Amino acid sequence: MKGSLSILTLFLLITSCDPCEDCGAAISSEPTVSFVFINQDSIQQIDDSLAVFAFNDSSLTSNIDSLIRLRDSLQIVNDSIENGGILIVERQNLEQWIVNRKMDSMFFAELNEDADSLSTLFNGVKSTISSGLLEVSQIEVLGTSFIETYEDIDSATSWKVPLSYQGLFGEYEVRISDRTDRIIIEYENFQEVDEERTLLIRAQDIRVTESTYDSLINCEVNCLDGETIFTFYF
């Protein structure tokens, strides 16, 4: 009877510290999920720039190859003329085409200047953005007193947010720079006893039911607290 009373007392203490209006701060062992935010617009801009670099490089290669073939053809025409062939017009055309290809090659070579180093830089930035590494200004659990401001954190790849022991809240507001978005999460609470026979209140079947982001990767299987990660694209 004493053990049951202790567990009941512990349960009441845990649930009384739910990060809600009645509690001034979030407890340290609440169920949590993780958010990852990826700036898809920036990735698209980088991809557009990389596509331009690739086009310029391909055009430069194509012009150089064409220039080589034209010079080979001009050599054949010159040899024919020296042997009495009447190919003056063909030679003039080839010479003009060679001049044009030289100009085009110079143009694309100028555009392609520093393309390799810039491509390396842009791909590095793309990789960083794709990892979710960015600065989040603030995360607020709407309808509660929980507001986490990240002024002293440079950046992170994922951000943990609390879930309610009693399922009392599930709506979050996230501010990244001058952008503010909302996320609504639904989940089910359940009880679990760990190896030390401590009663835990956990969450399962965690899913995002609504968000203002462009798209997201939702959880499909084994959506448990502490393990579930949602990736949002904006």
Backbone as a ProteinNet text record, in pm:
[ID]
protein_1_A
[PRIMARY]
MKGSLSILTLFLLITSCDPCEDCGAAISSEPTVSFVFINQDSIQQIDDSLAVFAFNDSSLTSNIDSLIRLRDSLQIVNDSIENGGILIVERQNLEQWIVNRKMDSMFFAELNEDADSLSTLFNGVKSTISSGLLEVSQIEVLGTSFIETYEDIDSATSWKVPLSYQGLFGEYEVRISDRTDRIIIEYENFQEVDEERTLLIRAQDIRVTESTYDSLINCEVNCLDGETIFTFYF
[TERTIARY]
84.6	0	88	200.9	292.9	353.5	390	448.1	350.5	225	123.7	103.7	106.9	89.5	205	327.3	445.4	435.9	394.2	380.5	273.6	162.7	55.2	102.3	178.8	231.3	325.4	414.4	507.9	433.6	329.1	250.2	186.2	131.8	68	169.7	290.9	395.4	436.3	446.6	487.3	383.7	257.9	153.8	126.9	153.4	129.7	229.7	342.9	445.5	437.2	324.5	304.5	329.5	408.5	437.9	314.7	224.2	100	86.2	-31.6	-52.3	-30.9	-49.6	-35.4	108.6	196.6	335.7	424.4	516.5	594.2	704.2	747.2	858.2	840.8	901.7	893.1	982.5	936.2	1018.6	1123.5	1224.5	1338.8	1317.9	1215	1199.5	1067.7	1009.6	883.7	906.4	802.5	816.5	851.5	929.8	970.3	966.9	957.8	980.6	1080.9	1139.2	1239.3	1190.1	1219.9	1188.1	1317.1	1312.7	1421.7	1362.4	1431.9	1381.7	1481.5	1432.5	1519.8	1468.3	1557.1	1522.2	1531.4	1421.8	1418.5	1435.7	1389	1404.5	1551.6	1630.7	1774.1	1842.4	1799.5	1855.6	1823.7	1700.9	1662.5	1745.2	1771.9	1854.2	1996.1	2048.4	2181.9	2180.9	2077.1	2066.4	2058.9	1987.8	1979	2116.4	2193.3	2328.2	2418.8	2409.6	2491.5	2453.9	2324.4	2280	2338.8	2349.4	2410.7	2558.6	2628.1	2769.6	2785.9	2698.6	2706.7	2680.1	2582.1	2551.6	2670	2729.9	2844.5	2962.1	2984.7	3095.4	3071	2946.2	2911.4	2924	2880.3	2888.7	3033.2	3117.7	3259.8	3323.4	3294.1	3348.3	3301.2	3172.3	3115	3179.1	3202.2	3263.7	3407.8	3479.5	3618.8	3625.9	3535.4	3532.3	3498.7	3402.3	3364.5	3480	3550.6	3664.6	3773.5	3797.1	3897.4	3857.4	3727.8	3680.7	3688.9	3655.3	3663	3807	3900.2	4040.8	4090	4044.4	4081.5	4025.1	3899.5	3837.2	3909.1	3950.1	4021.7	4154.3	4220	4347	4327.1	4217.5	4187.3	4159.5	4080.2	4048.1	4174.5	4261.3	4386.8	4474.3	4479.8	4558.7	4500.7	4366.3	4300	4327.5	4325.5	4351.7	4495.1	4587.2	4727.2	4747.5	4657.3	4666.2	4575.4	4528.2	4449.5	4300.3	4254.4	4111.2	4050.7	3925.3	3858.1	3762.4	3819.8	3741.5	3760	3776.1	3799	3681.7	3559.6	3440.5	3430	3456.2	3451.2	3553.6	3674.1	3776.1	3732.1	3673.9	3627.7	3519.9	3429.6	3324.5	3382.7	3475.7	3540	3615.4	3685.9	3761	3667.6	3549.8	3453.9	3393.8	3363.7	3309.9	3410.7	3538	3642.7	3648.7	3640.3	3639.2	3521.1	3402.6	3282.7	3297.9	3351.5	3368.9	3471.4	3575	3674.2	3608.7	3524.4	3456.4	3361.5	3288	3197.4	3274.3	3385.4	3466.6	3520.5	3565.5	3614.1	3501.1	3381.1	3265.2	3232.3	3222.8	3189.1	3303.2	3426.5	3541.3	3538	3498.5	3487.1	3374.9	3261	3150.9	3189.3	3274.3	3310.4	3425.8	3475.2	3588.4	3549.2	3631.4	3609	3487.7	3436.2	3317	3345.1	3464.2	3495.5	3494.7	3561.4	3566.7	3429	3353.3	3218.3	3126.5	3139.7	3058.6	3088.3	3215.9	3253.9	3193.7	3200.8	3144.6	2993.5	2926.3	2780.4	2734.6	2806.2	2770.2	2788.4	2890.6	2910.4	2796.2	2755.1	2641.8	2513.8	2494.7	2376.1	2372.5	2487.6	2495.9	2460.7	2508.9	2478.9	2330	2270.1	2126.7	2046.1	2085.9	2013.7	2019.3	2122	2132.6	2036.2	1979.2	1888.7	1958	2087.1	2161.3	2118.4	2054.6	2014.4	1985.1	1952.4	1919	1767.6	1716.9	1576.5	1570.3	1483.6	1475.1	1396	1281.5	1194.2	1095.3	1065.9	960	866.3	738.9	638	533.6	497.7	387.4	261.9	176.8	59.5	-38.7	-98.6	-192.1	-124.9	7.7	82	176.8	252.5	351.6	489.6	497.6	627	669.2	774.9	836.7	987.7	1049	1193.6	1255.9	1341.3	1409.8	1555.6	1606.4	1739.9	1835.6	1850.9	1938.2	2085.5	2117.3	2257	2303.3	2214.5	2250.5	2272.9	2391.4	2421.6	2332.2	2334.6	2254.7	2251.1	2158.9	2147.7	2079.2	2093.4	2030.2	1893.6	1863.7	1731.1	1697.4	1566	1518	1412.9	1437.4	1343.5	1233.6	1111.9	998.5	924.8	861.5	793.7	656.1	614.2	476.7	412.4	281.9	210.8	192.6	212	184.3	37	-46	-189.7	-255.9	-174.8	-229.6	-302.2	-259.3	-331	-293.4	-179.1	-139.5	-71.4	-67.8	-1.9	14.1	2.4	16.5	138.7	223.3	350.9	364.6	432	463.2	614.6	668.1	812.9	851.2	946.9	993.6	1137.4	1159.4	1293.1	1315.8	1407.4	1430.8	1299.2	1253.9	1130.7	1010.7	1026.5	919.6	862.5	730.4	662.4	567.4	576.5	491.6	428	319.9	250.9	251.1	258.5	258.1	159.5	73.2	-20.2	14.2	33.4	70.2	-36.5	-69	-157.4	-79.6	-114	-42.2	-125.3	-85.1	-152	-51.7	-92.6	-6	-23.6	82.7	73.8	175.5	156.7	245.1	342.9	463.5	567.6	653.6	694.4	782.3	920.7	1023.3	1157.9	1226.1	1354.7	1427.9	1442.5	1437.8	1448.9	1311.4	1209.8	1072.2	1017.9	1062.4	1010.3	898.1	787.4	673.9	700.8	689.5	710.1	579.8	555.7	443.7	502.3	465.7	524.9	417.2	461	367.8	395.7	289.4	302	206.3	219	136	140.8	262.3	281.7	278.1	200.8	188.9	156.8	205.6	172	43.1	-58.8	-187.2	-205.9	-125.9	-138.7	-12.3	29	141.3	133	200.8	202.3	327.1	405.7	524.5	485.9	577.1	548.8	525.6	605.5	591.5	662.8	643.7	708.6	723.8	816.1	828.5	769.8	656.4	585.8	636.1	605.6	642.8	539.2	585.6	495.4	488.5	603	609.2	681.4	635.5	699.9	723.2	616	627	618.9	731.8	740	814.9	784.6	857	1004.5	1087.9	1232.3	1295.8	1213.7	1265.3	1213.6	1102.5	1035.6	1094.4	1121.3	1173.7	1083.6	1041.2	964	1051.3	1054.5	1133.9	1041.2	1060	974.5	1054.9	992.7	1056.6	985.1	1064	1004.3	1083.2
-120.3	0	125.2	115.3	228.1	256.3	145.6	162.8	226.3	183.9	241.2	387.6	422.1	562.2	646	588.1	662.1	687.4	584.3	600.7	702.3	696.6	792	932.8	949	1081.9	1132.5	1042.7	1080.3	1121.5	1046.9	1079	1216.1	1245.9	1375.4	1487.9	1462.7	1565.3	1591.7	1484.6	1500.4	1576.7	1532.9	1596.8	1739	1769.2	1906.2	2002.9	1951.8	2038.6	2045.5	2007	2022.2	2167.8	2197	2336.4	2406.3	2444.3	2509.8	2640.2	2700.2	2828.8	2819.8	2698.2	2683.7	2658.4	2644.7	2614.5	2715.5	2777	2886.1	2842.7	2715.1	2672.3	2526.1	2486.5	2347.9	2261.4	2141.1	2051.2	1988	1926.8	1880.9	1744.6	1670.6	1535.1	1513.7	1621.3	1606.4	1533.4	1469.3	1410.4	1520.9	1486.5	1587.4	1529.8	1619	1584.9	1685.5	1653.1	1742.1	1797.2	1925.2	1992.6	2018.9	1998.6	2036.8	2130.7	2241.1	2341.8	2357.6	2344.9	2354	2462.9	2556.8	2668.8	2624.5	2569	2515.6	2625	2746.4	2857.7	2887.7	2887.9	2913.7	2801.9	2677.4	2564.8	2577.9	2621.4	2638	2746.3	2855.7	2962.8	2913.3	2832.1	2776	2680.8	2598.1	2505.4	2581.6	2693.2	2775.1	2828.3	2873.2	2924.1	2812.4	2695	2581.6	2538.1	2549	2513.7	2610.3	2737.9	2836.8	2804.8	2771.8	2734.3	2613.6	2514.8	2392.8	2423.9	2512.4	2550	2622.5	2717.4	2791.2	2698	2604.2	2510.6	2421.1	2373.4	2289.2	2367.2	2493.1	2575.7	2603.4	2629	2652.9	2528.5	2412.8	2287.4	2263.4	2287.8	2267.7	2360.3	2486.1	2582.7	2546.9	2500.1	2460.9	2340.6	2243.4	2126.2	2167.2	2257.4	2305.3	2380.3	2459.8	2535.5	2441.6	2334.3	2236.3	2173	2136.6	2074.8	2173	2300.3	2401	2422	2423	2439.5	2320.2	2201.4	2082.2	2092.4	2138.4	2153.5	2259.8	2369.2	2475.4	2424.7	2339.4	2283.5	2197.7	2122.2	2038.1	2125.7	2234.2	2325.1	2392.7	2438.8	2502.8	2406.5	2282.2	2182.5	2161.3	2161.4	2143	2260	2382.6	2502.2	2500.4	2460.7	2454.4	2353	2255.9	2153.2	2182.6	2309.5	2350	2346.7	2316.3	2312.4	2451.9	2461.3	2591.6	2595.6	2630.2	2629.1	2760.2	2868.7	2999	3038.7	3024	3062.2	2977.9	2847.5	2759.3	2802.3	2841.4	2886.3	3013.2	3107	3232	3204.4	3112	3076.7	3013.8	2923.5	2857.6	2957.6	3048.7	3149	3236.4	3272.4	3352.8	3272.7	3146.8	3062.3	3045.6	3035.8	3023.3	3149.8	3264.7	3391.5	3395.4	3353.6	3354	3260	3141.2	3044.6	3093.6	3161.9	3217.9	3319.7	3404.8	3507.2	3443.2	3339.7	3270	3201.2	3140.6	3072.3	3170	3285.7	3389.3	3437.5	3449.7	3494.9	3394.8	3266.4	3165.7	3142.4	3160.2	3146.6	3255.3	3375.3	3485.4	3458.2	3408.3	3374.5	3261.1	3174	3054.8	3079.1	3202.2	3235.3	3217	3148	3118.5	3027.6	2965.4	2880.4	2760.1	2702.1	2584	2616.6	2726.9	2763.7	2805.1	2875.3	2915.4	2794.7	2698.2	2576.8	2500.4	2494	2427.5	2499	2631.4	2711.2	2691.9	2702.5	2690.3	2551.4	2448.6	2313.2	2292.9	2357.8	2351.8	2418.8	2536	2606.3	2524.1	2463.8	2380.3	2263.4	2200.6	2088.4	2132.1	2250.9	2303.2	2330.7	2394.9	2423.8	2295.2	2197.8	2070.4	1994.7	2018.5	1952.2	2011.2	2129.2	2195.5	2294.5	2315.4	2406.8	2550.9	2612.1	2751.8	2807.8	2934.7	3001.3	3013	2967.2	2987.1	3095	3193.4	3304.1	3265.7	3198.4	3170.5	3058.9	2975.6	2876	2895.2	2909.4	2930	2819	2764.8	2670.5	2752.6	2762.2	2848.6	2794.3	2886.7	2848	2812.9	2828.9	2801.8	2918.5	2905.5	3009.1	2972.2	2863.4	2816.9	2896.9	2974.5	3047.5	3030	2973.4	2954	3046.9	3137.5	3230.8	3188.5	3184.1	3130.5	3241.1	3341.2	3453.2	3416.1	3321.4	3287.5	3164.9	3110	2992.8	3034.8	3007.5	3047.8	2975.2	2843.6	2765.6	2620.8	2544.7	2402.7	2333.1	2199.7	2123.5	2072	2066.5	2024.1	2095.7	2106.6	2184.3	2103	2077.3	1998.9	2087.3	2035.9	2106.4	2008.9	2060.4	1971.5	1929.8	1813.6	1767.6	1765.8	1770.5	1775.2	1636.2	1623.5	1497.9	1460.2	1560.7	1537.7	1566.9	1588.1	1617	1749.3	1845.7	1972.9	2071	2050.1	2144.7	2071.4	2136.5	2077.2	2175.6	2305.2	2407.4	2493.4	2510.9	2580	2693.1	2798.1	2909	2921.7	2919.2	2920.7	3046.2	3120.1	3240.5	3220	3230.8	3223.1	3353.4	3436.2	3568.6	3646.4	3694.4	3771.6	3686.3	3555.2	3463.1	3394.7	3386.9	3319.3	3214.2	3092.2	2981.8	2911.8	2839	2762.4	2614	2532.1	2387	2329.6	2240	2172.4	2022.8	1970.2	1830	1759.7	1637.5	1552.4	1428.8	1375	1259.5	1197.2	1078.4	1007.5	981.4	1006.5	978.7	834.8	778.4	647.3	640.5	543.1	528.2	415.1	432.9	332.2	333.1	215.3	204.4	165.1	243.7	214.4	110	82.7	-21.5	9.1	136.3	175.2	184.9	132.4	129	270	361.4	497.6	510.1	565.7	583.2	699.3	671.9	774.7	799.4	924.4	960	992.7	912	928.6	960.8	984.2	1016	923.6	884.6	798.3	845.7	784.7	822.8	974	1029.2	1174.2	1209.5	1309.8	1347.3	1495.5	1556.2	1695.1	1693.4	1759.5	1762.5	1890.7	1993.3	2119.6	2201.9	2272.2	2365.6	2467.7	2580.2	2685.6	2678.6	2571.3	2555.1	2503.4	2518	2476.3	2325.2	2249.4	2104.3	2049	1920.2	1859.6	1710.7	1652	1506.9	1465.7	1399.2	1359.8	1223.8	1189.7	1059.6	956.9	839.3	735.7	614.4	575	452	478.9	414.3	423.5	568.5	647.3	790.5	812.9	789.9	801.4	927.5	976.9	1094.3	1060.4	1160.2	1141.1	1079.3	1025.5	960.5	1025.1	1096.1	1147.5	1281.8	1292.7	1416.4	1457	1582.3	1637	1736.6	1723.5	1814.4	1905.3	2035.9	2135.4	2211.1	2233.4	2305.1	2438.5	2545	2676.5	2751.4
0	0	0	78.4	85.3	-51.8	-127.8	-260.5	-356.6	-350.4	-438.6	-409.9	-280.9	-242.3	-294	-289.7	-338	-487.5	-562.7	-708.1	-740.4	-667	-690.4	-661	-551.2	-515.5	-623.8	-674.4	-779.8	-905.3	-940.1	-1059.7	-1047.2	-927.8	-906.5	-914.4	-862.8	-869.7	-1013.8	-1092.8	-1232.5	-1310.8	-1299.5	-1379.8	-1335.8	-1209.5	-1162.4	-1220.6	-1272.6	-1330.5	-1482	-1537.8	-1682.2	-1720.6	-1829	-1865.8	-1920.4	-1831.4	-1871.2	-1795.7	-1797.1	-1731.4	-1581.2	-1524.3	-1379.7	-1337.4	-1434.9	-1403.2	-1474.7	-1401.7	-1459.1	-1552.4	-1546.3	-1631	-1667.2	-1777.2	-1820.7	-1733	-1699.3	-1620.7	-1710.1	-1649.7	-1726.9	-1792	-1751.2	-1802.5	-1875.3	-1929.7	-2002.5	-2134.1	-2188.6	-2322	-2422.3	-2521.3	-2619.7	-2761.2	-2857.1	-2997.9	-3052.2	-3165.7	-3224.8	-3357.7	-3379.8	-3504.6	-3581.9	-3712.2	-3802	-3906.1	-3931.6	-4025.7	-4140.6	-4263.6	-4380.5	-4474.3	-4505.2	-4592.1	-4737.9	-4787.1	-4923.3	-5028.4	-4999.1	-5093.9	-5119.6	-5012.3	-5028.1	-5105.5	-5080.5	-5155	-5303	-5333.9	-5474	-5541.1	-5470.1	-5525.4	-5554.2	-5463.1	-5483.8	-5602.9	-5612.7	-5725.7	-5858.1	-5858.1	-5979.6	-6020	-5920.6	-5949	-5998.8	-5936.7	-5980.3	-6121.5	-6155.5	-6291.2	-6394.5	-6357.4	-6446.8	-6466.7	-6358.1	-6369.7	-6461.5	-6443.8	-6525	-6671.9	-6697.7	-6836	-6900.3	-6827.3	-6880.6	-6909.4	-6817.9	-6836.4	-6957.2	-6970.6	-7085.6	-7217.1	-7214.7	-7335.4	-7373.1	-7273.4	-7300.6	-7362.2	-7304.4	-7358.2	-7501	-7524.7	-7658.1	-7760.4	-7723	-7814.5	-7845.2	-7743.7	-7765.8	-7860	-7836.4	-7925	-8068.3	-8083.5	-8216.9	-8282.7	-8202.8	-8255.1	-8305.9	-8235.3	-8278.1	-8411.2	-8421	-8546.2	-8663.2	-8638.9	-8745	-8790.7	-8698.1	-8735.2	-8816.7	-8777.7	-8855.3	-8998.3	-9007.4	-9140.6	-9222.4	-9155.3	-9226.7	-9280.1	-9203.8	-9250.6	-9375	-9375.4	-9492.5	-9614.6	-9592.8	-9703	-9755.5	-9666.3	-9709.6	-9789.5	-9743.4	-9817.2	-9956.5	-9963.9	-10093.7	-10186.4	-10132.3	-10213.6	-10266.3	-10180.1	-10221.9	-10334.3	-10340.1	-10444.7	-10563.1	-10569.4	-10684.3	-10664.2	-10544.8	-10519.2	-10517.8	-10557.1	-10558.7	-10437.9	-10324.6	-10199.3	-10122.7	-10197.3	-10134.2	-10044.6	-10095.1	-10018.1	-9890.9	-9905.6	-9788.1	-9683.1	-9731.2	-9637.2	-9564.7	-9638.2	-9576.8	-9470.4	-9504.8	-9407.9	-9281.6	-9302.5	-9188.6	-9101.8	-9164.4	-9088.8	-9005.4	-9063.1	-8988.6	-8873	-8898.2	-8791	-8677.1	-8714.1	-8612	-8526.4	-8592.3	-8517.8	-8421.8	-8471.2	-8386	-8266.9	-8292.1	-8183.6	-8081.3	-8129.3	-8036.7	-7943.8	-8002.6	-7923.1	-7821.4	-7866.7	-7775.5	-7663.1	-7696.1	-7595.4	-7492.5	-7538.6	-7447.4	-7356.1	-7413	-7334.8	-7224.1	-7261.2	-7160.4	-7062.4	-7109	-7018.1	-6911.5	-6952.2	-6855.6	-6755.2	-6805.9	-6715.8	-6621.2	-6670	-6593.8	-6497	-6496.3	-6409.2	-6262.8	-6186.7	-6044.4	-6021.7	-6128.6	-6113.5	-6023.5	-6035.6	-5954.8	-5806.1	-5769.6	-5627.9	-5576.3	-5661.4	-5620.8	-5608	-5697.8	-5690.3	-5561.2	-5525.5	-5400.8	-5280.6	-5284.1	-5174.8	-5166.3	-5280.6	-5282.3	-5239.6	-5282.9	-5242.1	-5091.7	-5036	-4891.6	-4816.3	-4867	-4805.1	-4818.7	-4934.7	-4957.5	-4859.9	-4839.8	-4746.5	-4604.8	-4566.8	-4433	-4417.5	-4517.5	-4511.5	-4508.9	-4589.8	-4597	-4464.6	-4385.8	-4255.2	-4153.4	-4186.9	-4094.2	-4002.7	-4021.8	-3935.4	-3962.4	-3864.3	-3876.3	-3738.1	-3733.5	-3608.1	-3592.9	-3482.2	-3446.5	-3338.9	-3359.6	-3265.2	-3140.2	-3160.8	-3047	-3080.8	-2980.5	-2991.2	-2872.7	-2902.1	-2797.6	-2806.4	-2688.4	-2681.2	-2655.3	-2755.8	-2745.3	-2641.1	-2566.5	-2461.8	-2331.4	-2324.3	-2200.6	-2175.2	-2068.4	-2036.8	-2090.3	-2167.6	-2216.7	-2339.4	-2324.7	-2435.1	-2422.7	-2524.9	-2524.7	-2628.6	-2581.2	-2669.9	-2681.9	-2803.3	-2828.4	-2868.7	-2785.5	-2819.7	-2808	-2718.3	-2693.9	-2771.3	-2856.6	-2934.9	-3079.4	-3131.1	-3268.7	-3367.7	-3362.9	-3455	-3407.4	-3462.7	-3430.4	-3546.8	-3552	-3658.8	-3618.3	-3488.5	-3444	-3313.7	-3289.3	-3175.5	-3101	-2971.7	-2891.8	-2835	-2838.1	-2777.1	-2686.4	-2580.4	-2485.1	-2533.7	-2485.7	-2501.2	-2362.9	-2358.3	-2230.9	-2172.1	-2040.1	-1972.7	-1981.7	-1990.2	-1987.6	-2122	-2225.9	-2356.8	-2363.2	-2279.7	-2268.9	-2379.1	-2441.9	-2546.6	-2661.1	-2776.1	-2891.3	-3005.3	-2973.5	-3077.1	-3046.4	-3148.7	-3129.5	-3231.5	-3188.4	-3278.2	-3284.8	-3406.4	-3426.3	-3502.9	-3449.6	-3517	-3562.7	-3693.3	-3752.7	-3827.6	-3776.6	-3833.5	-3832.8	-3948.5	-3953.5	-3994.6	-3992.2	-4031.6	-3907	-3899.6	-3789.4	-3845.2	-3792.4	-3838.1	-3719.3	-3748.9	-3645.9	-3680.8	-3576.6	-3591.5	-3490.5	-3534.7	-3444.7	-3443.8	-3323	-3305.2	-3222.5	-3261.5	-3182.2	-3138.2	-3021.1	-2967.4	-2856.3	-2815.2	-2706.5	-2594.5	-2471.7	-2356.4	-2309.5	-2255.7	-2192.3	-2079.3	-1989.4	-1874.5	-1899.4	-1846.2	-1861.5	-1735.9	-1693.3	-1576.9	-1626.8	-1592	-1640.1	-1553.1	-1581	-1509.5	-1361.3	-1326.4	-1185.7	-1119.5	-1188.9	-1139.8	-1115.8	-1201	-1195.8	-1298.2	-1256.4	-1346.5	-1441.5	-1571.5	-1672.7	-1747	-1779.3	-1865.6	-2002	-2103.1	-2234.1	-2337.9	-2460.9	-2569.9	-2687.7	-2757.9	-2874.4	-2984	-3100.5	-3215.1	-3237.6	-3231.6	-3246.4	-3394.9	-3430.9	-3571.2	-3582.3	-3688	-3719	-3799.1	-3747.6	-3817	-3897.8	-3866.7	-3939.7	-3920.2	-4025.7	-4013.9	-4126.1	-4106.7	-4207.9	-4294.9	-4280.3	-4363.6	-4502	-4597.6	-4735	-4743.9	-4671	-4669.5	-4547.2	-4521.3	-4405.7	-4427	-4352.3	-4345	-4212.1	-4215.9	-4094.5	-4048.3	-3925.2	-3871.9	-3916.7	-3955.1	-4004.6	-3912.3	-3855	-3775.9	-3643.8	-3535.8	-3404.1	-3362.3	-3365.5	-3335.8	-3185.1	-3117.7	-2972.5	-2933.1	-2813	-2764.4	-2746.9	-2766.8	-2755.1	-2878.2	-2968.7	-3089.2	-3218	-3207.7	-3326.3	-3369.4	-3499.3	-3557.4	-3673.2	-3673.7	-3784.5	-3860.1	-3991.6	-4075.4	-4153.8	-4136	-4200.1	-4305.5	-4421.9	-4531.5	-4555.4	-4570.1	-4595.7	-4701.6
[MASK]
++++++++++++++++++++++++++++++++++++++++++++++++++++++++++++++++++++++++++++++++++++++++++++++++++++++++++++++++++++++++++++++++++++++++++++++++++++++++++++++++++++++++++++++++++++++++++++++++++++++++++++++++++++++++++++++++++++++++++

